[in-house]
JSON list of C-alpha atoms in Angstrom, two decimals:
[
{"chain": "A", "resi": 1, "resn": "UNK", "atom": "CA", "xyz": [12.78, 102.10, -0.29]},
{"chain": "A", "resi": 2, "resn": "UNK", "atom": "CA", "xyz": [11.34, 101.15, -3.68]},
{"chain": "A", "resi": 3, "resn": "UNK", "atom": "CA", "xyz": [12.34, 97.81, -5.15]},
{"chain": "A", "resi": 4, "resn": "UNK", "atom": "CA", "xyz": [13.38, 99.49, -8.40]},
{"chain": "A", "resi": 5, "resn": "UNK", "atom": "CA", "xyz": [14.86, 102.95, -8.65]},
{"chain": "A", "resi": 6, "resn": "UNK", "atom": "CA", "xyz": [15.24, 104.76, -11.94]},
{"chain": "A", "resi": 7, "resn": "UNK", "atom": "CA", "xyz": [16.57, 108.25, -12.58]},
{"chain": "A", "resi": 8, "resn": "UNK", "atom": "CA", "xyz": [13.48, 110.25, -13.56]},
{"chain": "A", "resi": 9, "resn": "UNK", "atom": "CA", "xyz": [15.39, 112.78, -15.61]},
{"chain": "A", "resi": 10, "resn": "UNK", "atom": "CA", "xyz": [14.42, 114.61, -17.62]},
{"chain": "A", "resi": 11, "resn": "UNK", "atom": "CA", "xyz": [17.39, 113.93, -19.85]},
{"chain": "A", "resi": 12, "resn": "UNK", "atom": "CA", "xyz": [18.07, 116.21, -22.82]},
{"chain": "A", "resi": 13, "resn": "UNK", "atom": "CA", "xyz": [20.79, 115.38, -25.36]},
{"chain": "A", "resi": 14, "resn": "UNK", "atom": "CA", "xyz": [21.78, 116.50, -28.86]},
{"chain": "A", "resi": 15, "resn": "UNK", "atom": "CA", "xyz": [21.15, 114.28, -31.84]},
{"chain": "A", "resi": 16, "resn": "UNK", "atom": "CA", "xyz": [23.92, 111.70, -32.28]},
{"chain": "A", "resi": 17, "resn": "UNK", "atom": "CA", "xyz": [24.80, 111.50, -28.59]},
{"chain": "A", "resi": 18, "resn": "UNK", "atom": "CA", "xyz": [25.18, 108.27, -26.66]},
{"chain": "A", "resi": 19, "resn": "UNK", "atom": "CA", "xyz": [22.48, 107.95, -24.03]},
{"chain": "A", "resi": 20, "resn": "UNK", "atom": "CA", "xyz": [22.76, 105.93, -20.85]},
{"chain": "A", "resi": 21, "resn": "UNK", "atom": "CA", "xyz": [19.61, 105.03, -18.90]},
{"chain": "A", "resi": 22, "resn": "UNK", "atom": "CA", "xyz": [19.96, 103.24, -15.59]},
{"chain": "A", "resi": 23, "resn": "UNK", "atom": "CA", "xyz": [18.02, 101.34, -12.96]},
{"chain": "A", "resi": 24, "resn": "UNK", "atom": "CA", "xyz": [19.05, 99.86, -9.64]},
{"chain": "A", "resi": 25, "resn": "UNK", "atom": "CA", "xyz": [17.11, 97.24, -7.74]},
{"chain": "A", "resi": 26, "resn": "UNK", "atom": "CA", "xyz": [17.12, 95.78, -4.28]},
{"chain": "A", "resi": 27, "resn": "UNK", "atom": "CA", "xyz": [15.46, 92.38, -4.77]},
{"chain": "A", "resi": 28, "resn": "UNK", "atom": "CA", "xyz": [18.15, 89.84, -5.62]},
{"chain": "A", "resi": 29, "resn": "UNK", "atom": "CA", "xyz": [15.41, 87.42, -6.79]},
{"chain": "A", "resi": 30, "resn": "UNK", "atom": "CA", "xyz": [14.82, 89.49, -9.93]},
{"chain": "A", "resi": 31, "resn": "UNK", "atom": "CA", "xyz": [16.03, 87.41, -12.86]},
{"chain": "A", "resi": 32, "resn": "UNK", "atom": "CA", "xyz": [14.36, 88.78, -15.98]},
{"chain": "A", "resi": 33, "resn": "UNK", "atom": "CA", "xyz": [14.86, 92.35, -17.13]},
{"chain": "A", "resi": 34, "resn": "UNK", "atom": "CA", "xyz": [13.06, 94.45, -19.73]},
{"chain": "A", "resi": 35, "resn": "UNK", "atom": "CA", "xyz": [13.19, 97.92, -21.20]},
{"chain": "A", "resi": 36, "resn": "UNK", "atom": "CA", "xyz": [10.06, 99.56, -22.55]},
{"chain": "A", "resi": 37, "resn": "UNK", "atom": "CA", "xyz": [9.73, 102.77, -24.56]},
{"chain": "A", "resi": 38, "resn": "UNK", "atom": "CA", "xyz": [6.62, 104.90, -24.13]},
{"chain": "A", "resi": 39, "resn": "UNK", "atom": "CA", "xyz": [5.70, 107.79, -26.37]},
{"chain": "A", "resi": 40, "resn": "UNK", "atom": "CA", "xyz": [3.46, 110.49, -24.95]},
{"chain": "A", "resi": 41, "resn": "UNK", "atom": "CA", "xyz": [-0.12, 109.28, -24.33]},
{"chain": "A", "resi": 42, "resn": "UNK", "atom": "CA", "xyz": [0.66, 105.83, -25.76]},
{"chain": "A", "resi": 43, "resn": "UNK", "atom": "CA", "xyz": [1.13, 102.38, -24.27]},
{"chain": "A", "resi": 44, "resn": "UNK", "atom": "CA", "xyz": [4.66, 101.11, -23.54]},
{"chain": "A", "resi": 45, "resn": "UNK", "atom": "CA", "xyz": [6.32, 99.05, -26.26]},
{"chain": "A", "resi": 46, "resn": "UNK", "atom": "CA", "xyz": [8.92, 96.41, -25.51]},
{"chain": "A", "resi": 47, "resn": "UNK", "atom": "CA", "xyz": [12.44, 97.35, -26.62]},
{"chain": "A", "resi": 48, "resn": "UNK", "atom": "CA", "xyz": [14.63, 94.64, -25.16]},
{"chain": "A", "resi": 49, "resn": "UNK", "atom": "CA", "xyz": [14.63, 91.86, -22.61]},
{"chain": "A", "resi": 50, "resn": "UNK", "atom": "CA", "xyz": [17.36, 89.77, -21.06]},
{"chain": "A", "resi": 51, "resn": "UNK", "atom": "CA", "xyz": [17.80, 87.30, -18.23]},
{"chain": "A", "resi": 52, "resn": "UNK", "atom": "CA", "xyz": [21.55, 86.98, -17.90]},
{"chain": "A", "resi": 53, "resn": "UNK", "atom": "CA", "xyz": [24.33, 89.24, -16.76]},
{"chain": "A", "resi": 54, "resn": "UNK", "atom": "CA", "xyz": [26.28, 90.89, -19.54]},
{"chain": "A", "resi": 55, "resn": "UNK", "atom": "CA", "xyz": [25.38, 92.81, -22.67]},
{"chain": "A", "resi": 56, "resn": "UNK", "atom": "CA", "xyz": [22.71, 92.25, -25.27]},
{"chain": "A", "resi": 57, "resn": "UNK", "atom": "CA", "xyz": [22.76, 94.31, -28.44]},
{"chain": "A", "resi": 58, "resn": "UNK", "atom": "CA", "xyz": [19.97, 95.13, -30.89]},
{"chain": "A", "resi": 59, "resn": "UNK", "atom": "CA", "xyz": [20.82, 97.73, -33.49]},
{"chain": "A", "resi": 60, "resn": "UNK", "atom": "CA", "xyz": [21.52, 101.03, -31.76]},
{"chain": "A", "resi": 61, "resn": "UNK", "atom": "CA", "xyz": [20.36, 99.66, -28.39]},
{"chain": "A", "resi": 62, "resn": "UNK", "atom": "CA", "xyz": [22.44, 97.74, -25.85]},
{"chain": "A", "resi": 63, "resn": "UNK", "atom": "CA", "xyz": [21.01, 96.33, -22.64]},
{"chain": "A", "resi": 64, "resn": "UNK", "atom": "CA", "xyz": [23.46, 95.65, -19.85]},
{"chain": "A", "resi": 65, "resn": "UNK", "atom": "CA", "xyz": [22.81, 93.69, -16.67]},
{"chain": "A", "resi": 66, "resn": "UNK", "atom": "CA", "xyz": [25.08, 93.43, -13.64]},
{"chain": "A", "resi": 67, "resn": "UNK", "atom": "CA", "xyz": [23.38, 91.13, -11.15]},
{"chain": "A", "resi": 68, "resn": "UNK", "atom": "CA", "xyz": [26.20, 91.37, -8.63]},
{"chain": "A", "resi": 69, "resn": "UNK", "atom": "CA", "xyz": [25.67, 95.12, -8.38]},
{"chain": "A", "resi": 70, "resn": "UNK", "atom": "CA", "xyz": [21.90, 94.93, -8.96]},
{"chain": "A", "resi": 71, "resn": "UNK", "atom": "CA", "xyz": [22.20, 97.42, -11.77]},
{"chain": "A", "resi": 72, "resn": "UNK", "atom": "CA", "xyz": [20.85, 97.49, -15.31]},
{"chain": "A", "resi": 73, "resn": "UNK", "atom": "CA", "xyz": [21.43, 99.95, -18.11]},
{"chain": "A", "resi": 74, "resn": "UNK", "atom": "CA", "xyz": [20.16, 100.74, -21.56]},
{"chain": "A", "resi": 75, "resn": "UNK", "atom": "CA", "xyz": [22.53, 102.46, -23.98]},
{"chain": "A", "resi": 76, "resn": "UNK", "atom": "CA", "xyz": [21.33, 104.22, -27.11]},
{"chain": "A", "resi": 77, "resn": "UNK", "atom": "CA", "xyz": [23.95, 104.97, -29.73]},
{"chain": "A", "resi": 78, "resn": "UNK", "atom": "CA", "xyz": [23.58, 107.68, -32.36]},
{"chain": "A", "resi": 79, "resn": "UNK", "atom": "CA", "xyz": [20.43, 108.97, -30.69]},
{"chain": "A", "resi": 80, "resn": "UNK", "atom": "CA", "xyz": [17.70, 110.38, -32.92]},
{"chain": "A", "resi": 81, "resn": "UNK", "atom": "CA", "xyz": [14.85, 112.83, -32.28]},
{"chain": "A", "resi": 82, "resn": "UNK", "atom": "CA", "xyz": [12.50, 109.87, -32.76]},
{"chain": "A", "resi": 83, "resn": "UNK", "atom": "CA", "xyz": [14.06, 108.31, -29.63]},
{"chain": "A", "resi": 84, "resn": "UNK", "atom": "CA", "xyz": [12.45, 111.07, -27.55]},
{"chain": "A", "resi": 85, "resn": "UNK", "atom": "CA", "xyz": [10.16, 109.22, -25.16]},
{"chain": "A", "resi": 86, "resn": "UNK", "atom": "CA", "xyz": [9.88, 107.89, -21.63]},
{"chain": "A", "resi": 87, "resn": "UNK", "atom": "CA", "xyz": [11.97, 104.77, -21.00]},
{"chain": "A", "resi": 88, "resn": "UNK", "atom": "CA", "xyz": [10.81, 102.29, -18.37]},
{"chain": "A", "resi": 89, "resn": "UNK", "atom": "CA", "xyz": [12.83, 99.48, -16.89]},
{"chain": "A", "resi": 90, "resn": "UNK", "atom": "CA", "xyz": [10.90, 96.45, -15.64]},
{"chain": "A", "resi": 91, "resn": "UNK", "atom": "CA", "xyz": [11.88, 93.25, -13.94]},
{"chain": "A", "resi": 92, "resn": "UNK", "atom": "CA", "xyz": [10.41, 90.07, -12.52]},
{"chain": "A", "resi": 93, "resn": "UNK", "atom": "CA", "xyz": [11.42, 87.29, -10.17]},
{"chain": "A", "resi": 94, "resn": "UNK", "atom": "CA", "xyz": [10.87, 84.29, -12.43]},
{"chain": "A", "resi": 95, "resn": "UNK", "atom": "CA", "xyz": [12.30, 83.95, -15.89]},
{"chain": "A", "resi": 96, "resn": "UNK", "atom": "CA", "xyz": [11.77, 81.39, -18.64]},
{"chain": "A", "resi": 97, "resn": "UNK", "atom": "CA", "xyz": [14.69, 79.26, -17.46]},
{"chain": "A", "resi": 98, "resn": "UNK", "atom": "CA", "xyz": [13.53, 79.01, -13.86]},
{"chain": "A", "resi": 99, "resn": "UNK", "atom": "CA", "xyz": [10.76, 76.52, -14.52]},
{"chain": "A", "resi": 100, "resn": "UNK", "atom": "CA", "xyz": [7.26, 76.61, -13.15]},
{"chain": "A", "resi": 101, "resn": "UNK", "atom": "CA", "xyz": [4.82, 79.38, -13.93]},
{"chain": "A", "resi": 102, "resn": "UNK", "atom": "CA", "xyz": [4.66, 82.97, -12.99]},
{"chain": "A", "resi": 103, "resn": "UNK", "atom": "CA", "xyz": [1.71, 85.28, -12.81]},
{"chain": "A", "resi": 104, "resn": "UNK", "atom": "CA", "xyz": [4.00, 87.75, -14.57]},
{"chain": "A", "resi": 105, "resn": "UNK", "atom": "CA", "xyz": [4.18, 90.46, -11.95]},
{"chain": "A", "resi": 106, "resn": "UNK", "atom": "CA", "xyz": [6.47, 93.09, -13.36]},
{"chain": "A", "resi": 107, "resn": "UNK", "atom": "CA", "xyz": [8.00, 95.71, -11.13]},
{"chain": "A", "resi": 108, "resn": "UNK", "atom": "CA", "xyz": [8.63, 98.95, -12.98]},
{"chain": "A", "resi": 109, "resn": "UNK", "atom": "CA", "xyz": [10.96, 101.84, -12.45]},
{"chain": "A", "resi": 110, "resn": "UNK", "atom": "CA", "xyz": [9.50, 105.35, -12.43]},
{"chain": "A", "resi": 111, "resn": "UNK", "atom": "CA", "xyz": [10.58, 106.03, -16.01]},
{"chain": "A", "resi": 112, "resn": "UNK", "atom": "CA", "xyz": [13.17, 108.40, -17.51]},
{"chain": "A", "resi": 113, "resn": "UNK", "atom": "CA", "xyz": [11.99, 111.14, -19.85]},
{"chain": "A", "resi": 114, "resn": "UNK", "atom": "CA", "xyz": [14.44, 111.51, -22.76]},
{"chain": "A", "resi": 115, "resn": "UNK", "atom": "CA", "xyz": [14.49, 114.35, -25.28]},
{"chain": "A", "resi": 116, "resn": "UNK", "atom": "CA", "xyz": [16.84, 114.24, -28.27]},
{"chain": "A", "resi": 117, "resn": "UNK", "atom": "CA", "xyz": [17.01, 117.60, -29.97]},
{"chain": "A", "resi": 118, "resn": "UNK", "atom": "CA", "xyz": [18.18, 118.12, -33.57]},
{"chain": "B", "resi": 1, "resn": "UNK", "atom": "CA", "xyz": [-4.12, 93.07, -37.41]},
{"chain": "B", "resi": 2, "resn": "UNK", "atom": "CA", "xyz": [-3.33, 91.39, -34.13]},
{"chain": "B", "resi": 3, "resn": "UNK", "atom": "CA", "xyz": [-3.08, 93.44, -31.01]},
{"chain": "B", "resi": 4, "resn": "UNK", "atom": "CA", "xyz": [-4.57, 94.85, -27.84]},
{"chain": "B", "resi": 5, "resn": "UNK", "atom": "CA", "xyz": [-7.27, 97.50, -28.05]},
{"chain": "B", "resi": 6, "resn": "UNK", "atom": "CA", "xyz": [-8.52, 99.72, -25.27]},
{"chain": "B", "resi": 7, "resn": "UNK", "atom": "CA", "xyz": [-11.51, 101.97, -25.36]},
{"chain": "B", "resi": 8, "resn": "UNK", "atom": "CA", "xyz": [-12.29, 104.73, -24.96]},
{"chain": "B", "resi": 9, "resn": "UNK", "atom": "CA", "xyz": [-9.04, 106.65, -25.36]},
{"chain": "B", "resi": 10, "resn": "UNK", "atom": "CA", "xyz": [-10.27, 109.46, -23.09]},
{"chain": "B", "resi": 11, "resn": "UNK", "atom": "CA", "xyz": [-12.99, 109.15, -20.45]},
{"chain": "B", "resi": 12, "resn": "UNK", "atom": "CA", "xyz": [-14.51, 111.73, -18.16]},
{"chain": "B", "resi": 13, "resn": "UNK", "atom": "CA", "xyz": [-16.51, 110.80, -15.09]},
{"chain": "B", "resi": 14, "resn": "UNK", "atom": "CA", "xyz": [-18.28, 112.65, -12.36]},
{"chain": "B", "resi": 15, "resn": "UNK", "atom": "CA", "xyz": [-17.42, 111.85, -8.78]},
{"chain": "B", "resi": 16, "resn": "UNK", "atom": "CA", "xyz": [-19.53, 109.03, -7.38]},
{"chain": "B", "resi": 17, "resn": "UNK", "atom": "CA", "xyz": [-20.03, 107.25, -10.70]},
{"chain": "B", "resi": 18, "resn": "UNK", "atom": "CA", "xyz": [-18.74, 103.84, -11.67]},
{"chain": "B", "resi": 19, "resn": "UNK", "atom": "CA", "xyz": [-17.09, 103.52, -15.08]},
{"chain": "B", "resi": 20, "resn": "UNK", "atom": "CA", "xyz": [-15.91, 100.52, -17.09]},
{"chain": "B", "resi": 21, "resn": "UNK", "atom": "CA", "xyz": [-12.79, 100.49, -19.26]},
{"chain": "B", "resi": 22, "resn": "UNK", "atom": "CA", "xyz": [-12.61, 98.01, -22.12]},
{"chain": "B", "resi": 23, "resn": "UNK", "atom": "CA", "xyz": [-9.64, 95.82, -23.02]},
{"chain": "B", "resi": 24, "resn": "UNK", "atom": "CA", "xyz": [-9.74, 93.34, -25.90]},
{"chain": "B", "resi": 25, "resn": "UNK", "atom": "CA", "xyz": [-6.95, 91.23, -27.43]},
{"chain": "B", "resi": 26, "resn": "UNK", "atom": "CA", "xyz": [-6.94, 88.98, -30.49]},
{"chain": "B", "resi": 27, "resn": "UNK", "atom": "CA", "xyz": [-3.47, 87.56, -29.84]},
{"chain": "B", "resi": 28, "resn": "UNK", "atom": "CA", "xyz": [-4.81, 84.40, -28.19]},
{"chain": "B", "resi": 29, "resn": "UNK", "atom": "CA", "xyz": [-2.85, 85.29, -25.06]},
{"chain": "B", "resi": 30, "resn": "UNK", "atom": "CA", "xyz": [-3.72, 83.47, -21.86]},
{"chain": "B", "resi": 31, "resn": "UNK", "atom": "CA", "xyz": [-2.87, 86.13, -19.29]},
{"chain": "B", "resi": 32, "resn": "UNK", "atom": "CA", "xyz": [-4.10, 89.71, -19.06]},
{"chain": "B", "resi": 33, "resn": "UNK", "atom": "CA", "xyz": [-3.24, 92.59, -16.72]},
{"chain": "B", "resi": 34, "resn": "UNK", "atom": "CA", "xyz": [-4.43, 96.03, -15.69]},
{"chain": "B", "resi": 35, "resn": "UNK", "atom": "CA", "xyz": [-1.97, 98.73, -14.63]},
{"chain": "B", "resi": 36, "resn": "UNK", "atom": "CA", "xyz": [-2.36, 102.26, -13.47]},
{"chain": "B", "resi": 37, "resn": "UNK", "atom": "CA", "xyz": [0.22, 104.92, -14.39]},
{"chain": "B", "resi": 38, "resn": "UNK", "atom": "CA", "xyz": [0.64, 108.18, -12.50]},
{"chain": "B", "resi": 39, "resn": "UNK", "atom": "CA", "xyz": [3.31, 110.80, -13.17]},
{"chain": "B", "resi": 40, "resn": "UNK", "atom": "CA", "xyz": [6.62, 109.91, -11.54]},
{"chain": "B", "resi": 41, "resn": "UNK", "atom": "CA", "xyz": [5.37, 106.57, -10.18]},
{"chain": "B", "resi": 42, "resn": "UNK", "atom": "CA", "xyz": [5.82, 104.10, -12.99]},
{"chain": "B", "resi": 43, "resn": "UNK", "atom": "CA", "xyz": [3.20, 101.40, -13.53]},
{"chain": "B", "resi": 44, "resn": "UNK", "atom": "CA", "xyz": [1.35, 99.72, -10.67]},
{"chain": "B", "resi": 45, "resn": "UNK", "atom": "CA", "xyz": [-0.54, 96.45, -10.99]},
{"chain": "B", "resi": 46, "resn": "UNK", "atom": "CA", "xyz": [-4.28, 96.57, -10.28]},
{"chain": "B", "resi": 47, "resn": "UNK", "atom": "CA", "xyz": [-5.57, 93.10, -11.26]},
{"chain": "B", "resi": 48, "resn": "UNK", "atom": "CA", "xyz": [-4.41, 90.18, -13.35]},
{"chain": "B", "resi": 49, "resn": "UNK", "atom": "CA", "xyz": [-5.93, 87.06, -14.86]},
{"chain": "B", "resi": 50, "resn": "UNK", "atom": "CA", "xyz": [-4.09, 83.95, -16.02]},
{"chain": "B", "resi": 51, "resn": "UNK", "atom": "CA", "xyz": [-7.10, 82.08, -17.40]},
{"chain": "B", "resi": 52, "resn": "UNK", "atom": "CA", "xyz": [-10.77, 82.60, -18.14]},
{"chain": "B", "resi": 53, "resn": "UNK", "atom": "CA", "xyz": [-13.03, 82.92, -15.08]},
{"chain": "B", "resi": 54, "resn": "UNK", "atom": "CA", "xyz": [-10.07, 83.47, -12.78]},
{"chain": "B", "resi": 55, "resn": "UNK", "atom": "CA", "xyz": [-8.39, 86.69, -11.61]},
{"chain": "B", "resi": 56, "resn": "UNK", "atom": "CA", "xyz": [-6.32, 87.95, -8.68]},
{"chain": "B", "resi": 57, "resn": "UNK", "atom": "CA", "xyz": [-5.72, 91.27, -6.98]},
{"chain": "B", "resi": 58, "resn": "UNK", "atom": "CA", "xyz": [-2.54, 93.13, -7.70]},
{"chain": "B", "resi": 59, "resn": "UNK", "atom": "CA", "xyz": [-0.86, 95.75, -5.54]},
{"chain": "B", "resi": 60, "resn": "UNK", "atom": "CA", "xyz": [-3.57, 98.43, -5.69]},
{"chain": "B", "resi": 61, "resn": "UNK", "atom": "CA", "xyz": [-6.89, 96.61, -6.21]},
{"chain": "B", "resi": 62, "resn": "UNK", "atom": "CA", "xyz": [-9.01, 98.64, -3.77]},
{"chain": "B", "resi": 63, "resn": "UNK", "atom": "CA", "xyz": [-11.81, 100.48, -5.55]},
{"chain": "B", "resi": 64, "resn": "UNK", "atom": "CA", "xyz": [-11.52, 98.41, -8.74]},
{"chain": "B", "resi": 65, "resn": "UNK", "atom": "CA", "xyz": [-13.21, 95.28, -10.05]},
{"chain": "B", "resi": 66, "resn": "UNK", "atom": "CA", "xyz": [-12.68, 93.05, -13.09]},
{"chain": "B", "resi": 67, "resn": "UNK", "atom": "CA", "xyz": [-14.19, 90.08, -14.91]},
{"chain": "B", "resi": 68, "resn": "UNK", "atom": "CA", "xyz": [-12.75, 87.52, -17.32]},
{"chain": "B", "resi": 69, "resn": "UNK", "atom": "CA", "xyz": [-15.67, 85.77, -19.00]},
{"chain": "B", "resi": 70, "resn": "UNK", "atom": "CA", "xyz": [-13.90, 85.43, -22.36]},
{"chain": "B", "resi": 71, "resn": "UNK", "atom": "CA", "xyz": [-10.24, 84.85, -23.17]},
{"chain": "B", "resi": 72, "resn": "UNK", "atom": "CA", "xyz": [-10.03, 87.94, -25.34]},
{"chain": "B", "resi": 73, "resn": "UNK", "atom": "CA", "xyz": [-11.71, 90.39, -22.96]},
{"chain": "B", "resi": 74, "resn": "UNK", "atom": "CA", "xyz": [-10.72, 91.77, -19.54]},
{"chain": "B", "resi": 75, "resn": "UNK", "atom": "CA", "xyz": [-12.80, 94.85, -18.61]},
{"chain": "B", "resi": 76, "resn": "UNK", "atom": "CA", "xyz": [-11.92, 97.01, -15.60]},
{"chain": "B", "resi": 77, "resn": "UNK", "atom": "CA", "xyz": [-14.53, 98.84, -13.54]},
{"chain": "B", "resi": 78, "resn": "UNK", "atom": "CA", "xyz": [-13.42, 101.86, -11.56]},
{"chain": "B", "resi": 79, "resn": "UNK", "atom": "CA", "xyz": [-15.89, 102.20, -8.74]},
{"chain": "B", "resi": 80, "resn": "UNK", "atom": "CA", "xyz": [-16.88, 105.21, -6.69]},
{"chain": "B", "resi": 81, "resn": "UNK", "atom": "CA", "xyz": [-14.86, 103.68, -3.85]},
{"chain": "B", "resi": 82, "resn": "UNK", "atom": "CA", "xyz": [-11.61, 104.48, -5.65]},
{"chain": "B", "resi": 83, "resn": "UNK", "atom": "CA", "xyz": [-10.47, 107.66, -3.92]},
{"chain": "B", "resi": 84, "resn": "UNK", "atom": "CA", "xyz": [-8.15, 109.01, -6.60]},
{"chain": "B", "resi": 85, "resn": "UNK", "atom": "CA", "xyz": [-9.19, 107.51, -9.94]},
{"chain": "B", "resi": 86, "resn": "UNK", "atom": "CA", "xyz": [-7.75, 110.12, -12.31]},
{"chain": "B", "resi": 87, "resn": "UNK", "atom": "CA", "xyz": [-4.89, 108.32, -14.07]},
{"chain": "B", "resi": 88, "resn": "UNK", "atom": "CA", "xyz": [-3.71, 106.63, -17.25]},
{"chain": "B", "resi": 89, "resn": "UNK", "atom": "CA", "xyz": [-4.89, 102.99, -17.34]},
{"chain": "B", "resi": 90, "resn": "UNK", "atom": "CA", "xyz": [-3.00, 100.37, -19.29]},
{"chain": "B", "resi": 91, "resn": "UNK", "atom": "CA", "xyz": [-4.03, 96.86, -20.20]},
{"chain": "B", "resi": 92, "resn": "UNK", "atom": "CA", "xyz": [-1.42, 94.23, -21.06]},
{"chain": "B", "resi": 93, "resn": "UNK", "atom": "CA", "xyz": [-1.36, 90.59, -22.11]},
{"chain": "B", "resi": 94, "resn": "UNK", "atom": "CA", "xyz": [1.14, 87.76, -22.07]},
{"chain": "B", "resi": 95, "resn": "UNK", "atom": "CA", "xyz": [1.42, 84.79, -24.38]},
{"chain": "B", "resi": 96, "resn": "UNK", "atom": "CA", "xyz": [1.41, 82.09, -21.72]},
{"chain": "B", "resi": 97, "resn": "UNK", "atom": "CA", "xyz": [2.21, 81.48, -18.09]},
{"chain": "B", "resi": 98, "resn": "UNK", "atom": "CA", "xyz": [5.93, 80.75, -18.61]},
{"chain": "B", "resi": 99, "resn": "UNK", "atom": "CA", "xyz": [6.53, 83.73, -20.89]},
{"chain": "B", "resi": 100, "resn": "UNK", "atom": "CA", "xyz": [7.54, 86.86, -19.03]},
{"chain": "B", "resi": 101, "resn": "UNK", "atom": "CA", "xyz": [7.20, 89.53, -21.72]},
{"chain": "B", "resi": 102, "resn": "UNK", "atom": "CA", "xyz": [4.03, 91.59, -21.56]},
{"chain": "B", "resi": 103, "resn": "UNK", "atom": "CA", "xyz": [2.55, 93.58, -24.43]},
{"chain": "B", "resi": 104, "resn": "UNK", "atom": "CA", "xyz": [0.56, 96.73, -23.78]},
{"chain": "B", "resi": 105, "resn": "UNK", "atom": "CA", "xyz": [-2.50, 98.37, -25.25]},
{"chain": "B", "resi": 106, "resn": "UNK", "atom": "CA", "xyz": [-2.67, 102.09, -26.09]},
{"chain": "B", "resi": 107, "resn": "UNK", "atom": "CA", "xyz": [-4.21, 103.09, -22.74]},
{"chain": "B", "resi": 108, "resn": "UNK", "atom": "CA", "xyz": [-7.25, 104.98, -21.48]},
{"chain": "B", "resi": 109, "resn": "UNK", "atom": "CA", "xyz": [-6.94, 108.36, -19.82]},
{"chain": "B", "resi": 110, "resn": "UNK", "atom": "CA", "xyz": [-9.59, 108.67, -17.09]},
{"chain": "B", "resi": 111, "resn": "UNK", "atom": "CA", "xyz": [-10.38, 112.06, -15.61]},
{"chain": "B", "resi": 112, "resn": "UNK", "atom": "CA", "xyz": [-12.76, 112.51, -12.70]},
{"chain": "B", "resi": 113, "resn": "UNK", "atom": "CA", "xyz": [-14.43, 115.90, -12.67]}
]
């Protein structure tokens, strides 16, 4: 069983829809959670990060973490064709509040391919 | 402009040849990483380096080698020992050891003919 599981999609939605992207994980030591967006043949770019359970909002994007269920989500409101990309969740065992240093090993989900059509 | 650059963007190699992928950053980041991305498998860590002249193996280091002689440079060599080298290779860097967010370069697509 992989440490992080992510629905691979592909996911196709009409413009303006609300999109929900999800990852589950098995390692309860994961404390720091990130979402990256990757356009075709480009490097991933950081969208959001969080280290606490609950919601974090940034414009049309909301990251949700439920540590008790080992489940994280990214919601995109009013989706646009420019949101069409692969979305990767990533997580690590040591966050900035845990003290010490980390070599920064991120464990990634497989990525979800999203297409928003006009 | 600050950022991470990788070159070349596309690389073709014959079987049995070694090839070196370049990664340079001018962000003054301490730590640097190499990942490999294959369809449907997410990103897997090859090597990482927290400081100059020091590096460690990641999850899939076999068939790869790295060096870290300068803070801004972390080249990756794909050797002939790597059995399935065709992939998209991504370099990343991190501000400092207690900062978890990594920033990625644009990637190099390696194809073995």
